[in-house]
Amino acid sequence: MSIVAVGSVAFDTIASPSGKVEGVLGGAATYFALAASYFTDVRVVAIVGEDFTSEHENVLKKRGVDTRGIEHAKGKTFRWGGQYLDNLNEAKTDFTDLNVFQNFQPHIPTHYQDSQFLFLANIQPDLQAMVRREMKTVRMTGGDTMNYWINNARQQLAETLKLVDVLLINDTEAKSLAGETNLPRAALKVLAMGPQALVIKHGEYGATIFFREGAYGIGRHPFRAPALPIDEVKDPTGAGDSFAGGFMGYIASQGELSREVLKRALKHAKRVALLRRRQCFTGDQIPTGEVGDGERIAVAVIGEQELAFVVGAPQPIRRQRLR
Ligand code: AMP
């Protein structure tokens, strides 16, 4: 079953332990779509500028992602600069050039309307709500947000949360949103704001899903998918969005909305994010010089098979089996 993803398509400049890359294809919707495309059909709604070429678009198209909802506007594509030098779990933003993103008014193409799943990546909460209201027949809406909106658009975010079924955020965001330092209590408070389920990501340590009483099953017992921290994280950009892509993509591929499916989705999501962070390629596995020089790796899982793929110029996509 297909899933619509609304969010940023960007050119990123990243400083990470693997070096610095400039102007590489990124954005929350890009990472989400690539990861989810291994599980189900994905349709993207975003905005790009004149510097976004068909080569960039082909990165998504080659994964079968429907890009007809990407608006091409006059001007430059959104650019984001961040670094992961001090903390691999959280980006420190260096700059945000909104460019065409500033005037983003997401519009859902008619042929996307039959999608049963929707993912609202991290954008202005009012826009998230607008999109959700436009998609009248969705069975499940996933959503993301960030501290900027929690601190600066709390009221709008509160309205949006009433329309989101599963919210995916990290520990810091959950505590900040709830105004509570104890995580399980923070989760209860966030669930009281609207979502049926709340996925809290613990960076490299895994993730926990909290349920509202009776949501998708019996009771409200949380479930944790732990992850072993790894010693070779290079560039974690997009790990959160790849996580969401693995999570929502798996659910959409299952048809049934049950607690078991959501728990399995959490395991898949965690593996997708782990592989995204690990980028465990060296020497002959990846053509020399390309990673860290205009290319990045995104990852996904199909069933039990772990796959990685390379995004960015000049080679748009290459797949590789990890195990
Ligand atoms: P993550 O690693 O999950 O924090 O996501 C990183 C991606 O989010 C990058 O590829 C950025 O292009 C994108 N991004 C960063 N800041 C924003 C923002 N304010 N709005 C939308 N997307 C953003």
Short mmCIF file of C-alpha atoms and ligand atoms in Angstrom, two decimals:
data_model
loop_
_atom_site.label_atom_id
_atom_site.label_comp_id
_atom_site.label_asym_id
_atom_site.label_seq_id
_atom_site.Cartn_x
_atom_site.Cartn_y
_atom_site.Cartn_z
CA MET A 1 0.00 0.00 0.00
CA SER A 2 1.39 3.34 -0.93
CA ILE A 3 2.61 6.03 1.37
CA VAL A 4 2.82 9.79 0.80
CA ALA A 5 5.80 11.60 2.31
CA VAL A 6 5.76 15.37 2.72
CA GLY A 7 8.92 17.20 3.69
CA SER A 8 12.23 18.67 2.67
CA VAL A 9 14.33 17.78 -0.32
CA ALA A 10 17.62 19.54 0.26
CA PHE A 11 21.25 19.99 -0.54
CA ASP A 12 23.24 19.37 2.63
CA THR A 13 26.67 20.45 3.74
CA ILE A 14 27.78 18.10 6.49
CA ALA A 15 30.81 17.98 8.72
CA SER A 16 31.05 14.53 10.26
CA PRO A 17 33.82 12.20 11.42
CA SER A 18 34.11 10.96 7.82
CA GLY A 19 34.95 14.46 6.58
CA LYS A 20 33.06 17.28 4.99
CA VAL A 21 30.63 16.99 2.10
CA GLU A 22 29.09 19.98 0.38
CA GLY A 23 25.79 20.32 -1.40
CA VAL A 24 24.93 16.63 -1.41
CA LEU A 25 21.39 15.47 -1.96
CA GLY A 26 19.56 15.14 1.34
CA GLY A 27 16.43 16.29 3.06
CA ALA A 28 14.02 14.47 5.31
CA ALA A 29 11.66 13.45 2.50
CA THR A 30 14.56 12.09 0.45
CA TYR A 31 15.89 9.87 3.21
CA PHE A 32 12.42 8.78 4.23
CA ALA A 33 11.42 7.92 0.67
CA LEU A 34 14.59 5.97 -0.13
CA ALA A 35 14.32 3.88 3.02
CA ALA A 36 10.55 3.28 2.70
CA SER A 37 10.88 2.41 -1.00
CA TYR A 38 12.37 -0.95 -0.04
CA PHE A 39 9.07 -1.89 1.57
CA THR A 40 6.32 -0.20 -0.37
CA ASP A 41 5.36 2.40 -3.02
CA VAL A 42 6.32 5.91 -2.00
CA ARG A 43 5.02 9.22 -3.30
CA VAL A 44 6.82 12.44 -2.43
CA VAL A 45 5.45 15.95 -1.96
CA ALA A 46 8.18 18.59 -1.73
CA ILE A 47 9.55 21.69 -3.38
CA VAL A 48 12.87 22.15 -5.18
CA GLY A 49 14.59 24.92 -7.11
CA GLU A 50 16.21 25.23 -10.53
CA ASP A 51 19.45 23.68 -9.24
CA PHE A 52 17.66 20.37 -8.68
CA THR A 53 18.43 18.41 -11.83
CA SER A 54 16.93 15.32 -13.39
CA GLU A 55 19.99 13.46 -12.14
CA HIS A 56 18.95 14.31 -8.59
CA GLU A 57 15.37 13.33 -9.26
CA ASN A 58 16.54 10.03 -10.74
CA VAL A 59 17.98 9.03 -7.36
CA LEU A 60 14.38 8.76 -6.19
CA LYS A 61 12.89 7.58 -9.47
CA LYS A 62 15.30 4.67 -9.71
CA ARG A 63 13.91 3.42 -6.44
CA GLY A 64 10.45 3.61 -7.97
CA VAL A 65 9.53 6.67 -5.90
CA ASP A 66 6.77 8.77 -7.44
CA THR A 67 8.16 12.29 -7.75
CA ARG A 68 5.25 13.92 -9.55
CA GLY A 69 4.36 15.73 -6.33
CA ILE A 70 7.71 17.54 -6.26
CA GLU A 71 7.11 21.13 -7.27
CA HIS A 72 9.85 22.79 -9.32
CA ALA A 73 9.99 26.48 -8.41
CA LYS A 74 12.10 29.42 -9.50
CA GLY A 75 15.10 29.91 -7.21
CA LYS A 76 17.37 27.66 -5.23
CA THR A 77 16.62 24.41 -3.42
CA PHE A 78 16.60 24.41 0.40
CA ARG A 79 20.12 24.14 1.77
CA TRP A 80 21.05 22.92 5.20
CA GLY A 81 24.44 22.80 6.87
CA GLY A 82 25.08 20.77 9.99
CA GLN A 83 27.77 19.01 11.93
CA TYR A 84 28.04 15.87 13.97
CA LEU A 85 31.53 16.47 15.33
CA ASP A 86 30.66 16.82 19.04
CA ASN A 87 27.60 14.60 19.18
CA LEU A 88 26.82 11.86 16.70
CA ASN A 89 23.25 11.58 17.92
CA GLU A 90 22.22 15.15 17.30
CA ALA A 91 23.11 17.55 14.53
CA LYS A 92 24.31 21.03 15.32
CA THR A 93 22.89 23.30 12.65
CA ASP A 94 25.44 25.59 10.96
CA PHE A 95 23.03 27.27 8.53
CA THR A 96 19.56 26.94 7.09
CA ASP A 97 18.92 28.59 3.72
CA LEU A 98 15.22 28.07 3.16
CA ASN A 99 15.24 29.38 -0.43
CA VAL A 100 12.19 27.95 -2.26
CA PHE A 101 11.19 26.06 0.90
CA GLN A 102 10.13 29.38 2.40
CA ASN A 103 7.07 29.49 0.14
CA PHE A 104 6.27 25.79 0.34
CA GLN A 105 2.51 25.24 0.17
CA PRO A 106 2.26 21.46 -0.07
CA HIS A 107 -0.30 20.31 -2.56
CA ILE A 108 -1.37 16.68 -2.80
CA PRO A 109 -1.75 15.61 -6.43
CA THR A 110 -5.08 13.95 -7.21
CA HIS A 111 -3.43 10.66 -8.06
CA TYR A 112 -1.82 10.55 -4.58
CA GLN A 113 -5.21 10.78 -2.89
CA ASP A 114 -5.81 7.04 -2.72
CA SER A 115 -2.74 6.53 -0.50
CA GLN A 116 -3.57 4.91 2.81
CA PHE A 117 -0.45 6.01 4.65
CA LEU A 118 1.00 9.46 5.18
CA PHE A 119 4.26 10.67 6.67
CA LEU A 120 4.59 14.30 7.72
CA ALA A 121 8.31 14.94 7.93
CA ASN A 122 9.67 17.80 9.96
CA ILE A 123 8.04 20.93 8.51
CA GLN A 124 6.00 23.82 9.91
CA PRO A 125 3.17 22.24 11.98
CA ASP A 126 0.42 24.24 10.24
CA LEU A 127 1.54 22.82 6.90
CA GLN A 128 1.55 19.31 8.39
CA ALA A 129 -2.03 19.81 9.56
CA MET A 130 -3.08 21.20 6.18
CA VAL A 131 -1.73 18.14 4.38
CA ARG A 132 -3.35 15.75 6.86
CA ARG A 133 -6.72 17.42 6.35
CA GLU A 134 -6.32 17.16 2.57
CA MET A 135 -5.71 13.41 2.80
CA LYS A 136 -9.14 12.39 3.98
CA THR A 137 -8.90 8.64 3.62
CA VAL A 138 -5.52 7.78 5.18
CA ARG A 139 -5.46 4.90 7.63
CA MET A 140 -2.32 5.96 9.45
CA THR A 141 -0.40 9.21 9.69
CA GLY A 142 3.14 9.30 11.00
CA GLY A 143 4.76 12.55 11.99
CA ASP A 144 8.06 14.09 12.98
CA THR A 145 8.95 17.45 14.46
CA MET A 146 11.92 19.21 16.01
CA ASN A 147 12.83 21.42 18.94
CA TYR A 148 12.50 24.55 16.84
CA TRP A 149 8.73 23.97 16.40
CA ILE A 150 8.32 22.70 19.96
CA ASN A 151 9.77 25.97 21.24
CA ASN A 152 8.42 28.40 18.65
CA ALA A 153 5.12 26.98 17.40
CA ARG A 154 3.80 25.05 20.39
CA GLN A 155 0.14 25.92 19.84
CA GLN A 156 0.18 24.99 16.15
CA LEU A 157 2.05 21.79 16.98
CA ALA A 158 -0.57 20.89 19.60
CA GLU A 159 -3.28 21.17 16.92
CA THR A 160 -1.27 19.03 14.50
CA LEU A 161 -0.64 16.33 17.11
CA LYS A 162 -4.38 15.73 17.30
CA LEU A 163 -4.21 14.61 13.65
CA VAL A 164 -1.13 12.36 13.93
CA ASP A 165 -1.47 8.64 14.75
CA VAL A 166 2.19 7.87 15.39
CA LEU A 167 4.67 10.54 16.39
CA LEU A 168 8.38 9.75 15.96
CA ILE A 169 10.73 11.98 17.96
CA ASN A 170 13.90 11.65 20.04
CA ASP A 171 14.40 11.69 23.81
CA THR A 172 15.22 15.40 24.00
CA GLU A 173 12.24 16.37 21.88
CA ALA A 174 9.86 14.17 23.90
CA LYS A 175 11.01 15.67 27.20
CA SER A 176 10.87 19.18 25.84
CA LEU A 177 7.41 18.69 24.29
CA ALA A 178 6.04 17.28 27.55
CA GLY A 179 7.95 19.64 29.86
CA GLU A 180 8.98 16.55 31.82
CA THR A 181 12.39 15.02 32.49
CA ASN A 182 11.22 11.46 33.20
CA LEU A 183 10.83 9.68 29.87
CA PRO A 184 7.85 7.37 30.56
CA ARG A 185 5.95 10.26 32.14
CA ALA A 186 6.88 12.47 29.19
CA ALA A 187 5.53 9.76 26.87
CA LEU A 188 2.20 9.67 28.71
CA LYS A 189 1.88 13.43 28.42
CA VAL A 190 2.68 13.43 24.70
CA LEU A 191 0.17 10.63 24.07
CA ALA A 192 -2.44 12.69 25.87
CA MET A 193 -1.89 15.37 23.21
CA GLY A 194 -3.34 13.12 20.50
CA PRO A 195 -1.17 10.36 18.99
CA GLN A 196 -2.19 6.72 19.39
CA ALA A 197 1.43 5.68 19.60
CA LEU A 198 4.68 7.48 20.28
CA VAL A 199 8.06 6.27 19.07
CA ILE A 200 10.93 7.72 21.07
CA LYS A 201 14.33 7.31 19.44
CA HIS A 202 17.28 6.92 21.78
CA GLY A 203 19.98 7.73 19.24
CA GLU A 204 22.38 4.81 18.90
CA TYR A 205 20.69 2.89 21.76
CA GLY A 206 17.49 1.97 19.96
CA ALA A 207 13.92 3.13 20.30
CA THR A 208 10.81 2.60 22.41
CA ILE A 209 7.21 2.64 21.28
CA PHE A 210 4.59 3.77 23.79
CA PHE A 211 0.88 3.14 23.20
CA ARG A 212 -2.26 4.79 24.31
CA GLU A 213 -4.47 2.42 26.31
CA GLY A 214 -6.01 0.00 23.78
CA ALA A 215 -4.38 1.53 20.70
CA TYR A 216 -3.69 -1.16 18.05
CA GLY A 217 -4.06 -3.88 20.73
CA ILE A 218 -4.63 -4.57 24.39
CA GLY A 219 -3.34 -2.43 27.27
CA ARG A 220 -0.57 0.10 26.90
CA HIS A 221 2.61 -1.82 27.60
CA PRO A 222 5.56 -0.15 25.80
CA PHE A 223 8.00 -2.08 23.65
CA ARG A 224 11.68 -1.35 23.20
CA ALA A 225 13.93 -2.34 20.30
CA PRO A 226 17.45 -1.93 21.66
CA ALA A 227 20.46 -1.27 19.45
CA LEU A 228 24.09 -1.85 20.22
CA PRO A 229 26.12 1.33 19.96
CA ILE A 230 28.69 1.02 17.20
CA ASP A 231 32.21 2.38 16.99
CA GLU A 232 32.24 3.32 13.33
CA VAL A 233 29.54 5.93 12.86
CA LYS A 234 30.60 8.28 10.10
CA ASP A 235 27.76 10.46 8.92
CA PRO A 236 24.46 10.01 10.71
CA THR A 237 22.56 12.59 8.63
CA GLY A 238 19.13 11.30 7.80
CA ALA A 239 19.28 8.42 10.29
CA GLY A 240 16.05 9.69 11.90
CA ASP A 241 14.29 10.01 8.55
CA SER A 242 15.59 6.63 7.36
CA PHE A 243 14.29 5.21 10.66
CA ALA A 244 10.86 6.69 9.97
CA GLY A 245 11.00 5.35 6.39
CA GLY A 246 11.77 1.85 7.61
CA PHE A 247 9.04 2.07 10.25
CA MET A 248 6.22 3.47 8.12
CA GLY A 249 7.30 1.59 4.99
CA TYR A 250 7.14 -1.74 6.80
CA ILE A 251 3.72 -0.98 8.29
CA ALA A 252 2.34 0.06 4.90
CA SER A 253 3.62 -3.19 3.41
CA GLN A 254 1.69 -5.29 5.94
CA GLY A 255 -1.88 -4.22 5.40
CA GLU A 256 -2.89 -4.95 8.97
CA LEU A 257 -2.54 -2.34 11.72
CA SER A 258 -1.79 -4.30 14.88
CA ARG A 259 0.55 -3.97 17.79
CA GLU A 260 2.60 -6.90 16.48
CA VAL A 261 3.08 -5.12 13.15
CA LEU A 262 4.12 -1.91 14.90
CA LYS A 263 6.63 -3.78 17.05
CA ARG A 264 8.14 -5.52 14.04
CA ALA A 265 8.23 -2.17 12.25
CA LEU A 266 10.26 -0.76 15.12
CA LYS A 267 12.87 -3.50 14.68
CA HIS A 268 13.09 -2.87 10.95
CA ALA A 269 13.33 0.87 11.52
CA LYS A 270 16.14 0.45 14.00
CA ARG A 271 18.13 -1.66 11.58
CA VAL A 272 17.63 0.81 8.76
CA ALA A 273 18.86 3.65 10.99
CA LEU A 274 21.78 1.61 12.27
CA LEU A 275 22.94 0.80 8.77
CA ARG A 276 22.52 4.41 7.74
CA ARG A 277 24.80 5.48 10.57
CA ARG A 278 27.32 2.72 10.11
CA GLN A 279 28.21 3.25 6.48
CA CYS A 280 30.45 0.31 6.97
CA PHE A 281 32.13 0.43 3.62
CA THR A 282 35.78 0.69 2.93
CA GLY A 283 38.27 0.27 0.13
CA ASP A 284 37.09 -1.85 -2.73
CA GLN A 285 33.46 -2.01 -1.64
CA ILE A 286 32.88 1.61 -2.59
CA PRO A 287 34.77 3.25 -5.45
CA THR A 288 37.63 5.22 -3.94
CA GLY A 289 37.03 8.82 -3.06
CA GLU A 290 33.34 8.90 -3.77
CA VAL A 291 32.07 8.65 -0.25
CA GLY A 292 32.87 11.89 1.49
CA ASP A 293 33.21 13.57 -1.89
CA GLY A 294 29.73 14.15 -3.11
CA GLU A 295 28.24 10.79 -2.24
CA ARG A 296 26.55 9.43 0.81
CA ILE A 297 25.08 6.13 1.70
CA ALA A 298 21.54 5.43 2.71
CA VAL A 299 20.38 2.02 3.78
CA ALA A 300 17.33 -0.12 3.97
CA VAL A 301 16.20 -3.62 4.78
CA ILE A 302 14.07 -5.93 2.69
CA GLY A 303 12.83 -8.73 4.87
CA GLU A 304 15.91 -10.19 6.43
CA GLN A 305 18.20 -8.86 3.75
CA GLU A 306 20.20 -5.77 4.57
CA LEU A 307 21.01 -3.49 1.68
CA ALA A 308 22.82 -0.25 1.29
CA PHE A 309 22.65 2.23 -1.51
CA VAL A 310 24.64 5.27 -2.40
CA VAL A 311 22.97 8.61 -3.01
CA GLY A 312 24.39 11.81 -4.39
CA ALA A 313 26.43 12.84 -7.38
CA PRO A 314 27.96 11.69 -9.59
CA GLN A 315 26.65 8.10 -9.35
CA PRO A 316 23.07 8.34 -8.24
CA ILE A 317 22.53 4.90 -6.87
CA ARG A 318 24.37 1.69 -6.29
CA ARG A 319 23.17 -1.21 -4.26
CA GLN A 320 25.19 -3.49 -2.12
CA ARG A 321 24.35 -6.45 0.02
CA LEU A 322 25.81 -6.18 3.48
CA ARG A 323 25.34 -9.72 4.65
P1 AMP B 1 18.06 14.18 10.62
O1 AMP B 1 19.40 13.57 10.42
O2 AMP B 1 16.99 13.18 10.85
O3 AMP B 1 18.06 15.29 11.63
O4 AMP B 1 17.65 14.89 9.26
C1 AMP B 1 18.57 15.58 8.51
C2 AMP B 1 17.92 16.06 7.25
O5 AMP B 1 16.90 17.01 7.59
C3 AMP B 1 18.92 16.77 6.36
O6 AMP B 1 19.06 16.06 5.14
C4 AMP B 1 18.35 18.19 6.17
O7 AMP B 1 18.33 18.57 4.81
C5 AMP B 1 16.95 18.13 6.73
N1 AMP B 1 16.64 19.32 7.54
C6 AMP B 1 17.45 19.96 8.41
N2 AMP B 1 16.83 21.03 8.96
C7 AMP B 1 15.58 21.06 8.43
C8 AMP B 1 14.45 21.92 8.59
N3 AMP B 1 14.46 22.98 9.40
N4 AMP B 1 13.33 21.62 7.90
C9 AMP B 1 13.29 20.56 7.08
N5 AMP B 1 14.31 19.73 6.87
C10 AMP B 1 15.46 19.95 7.53
#
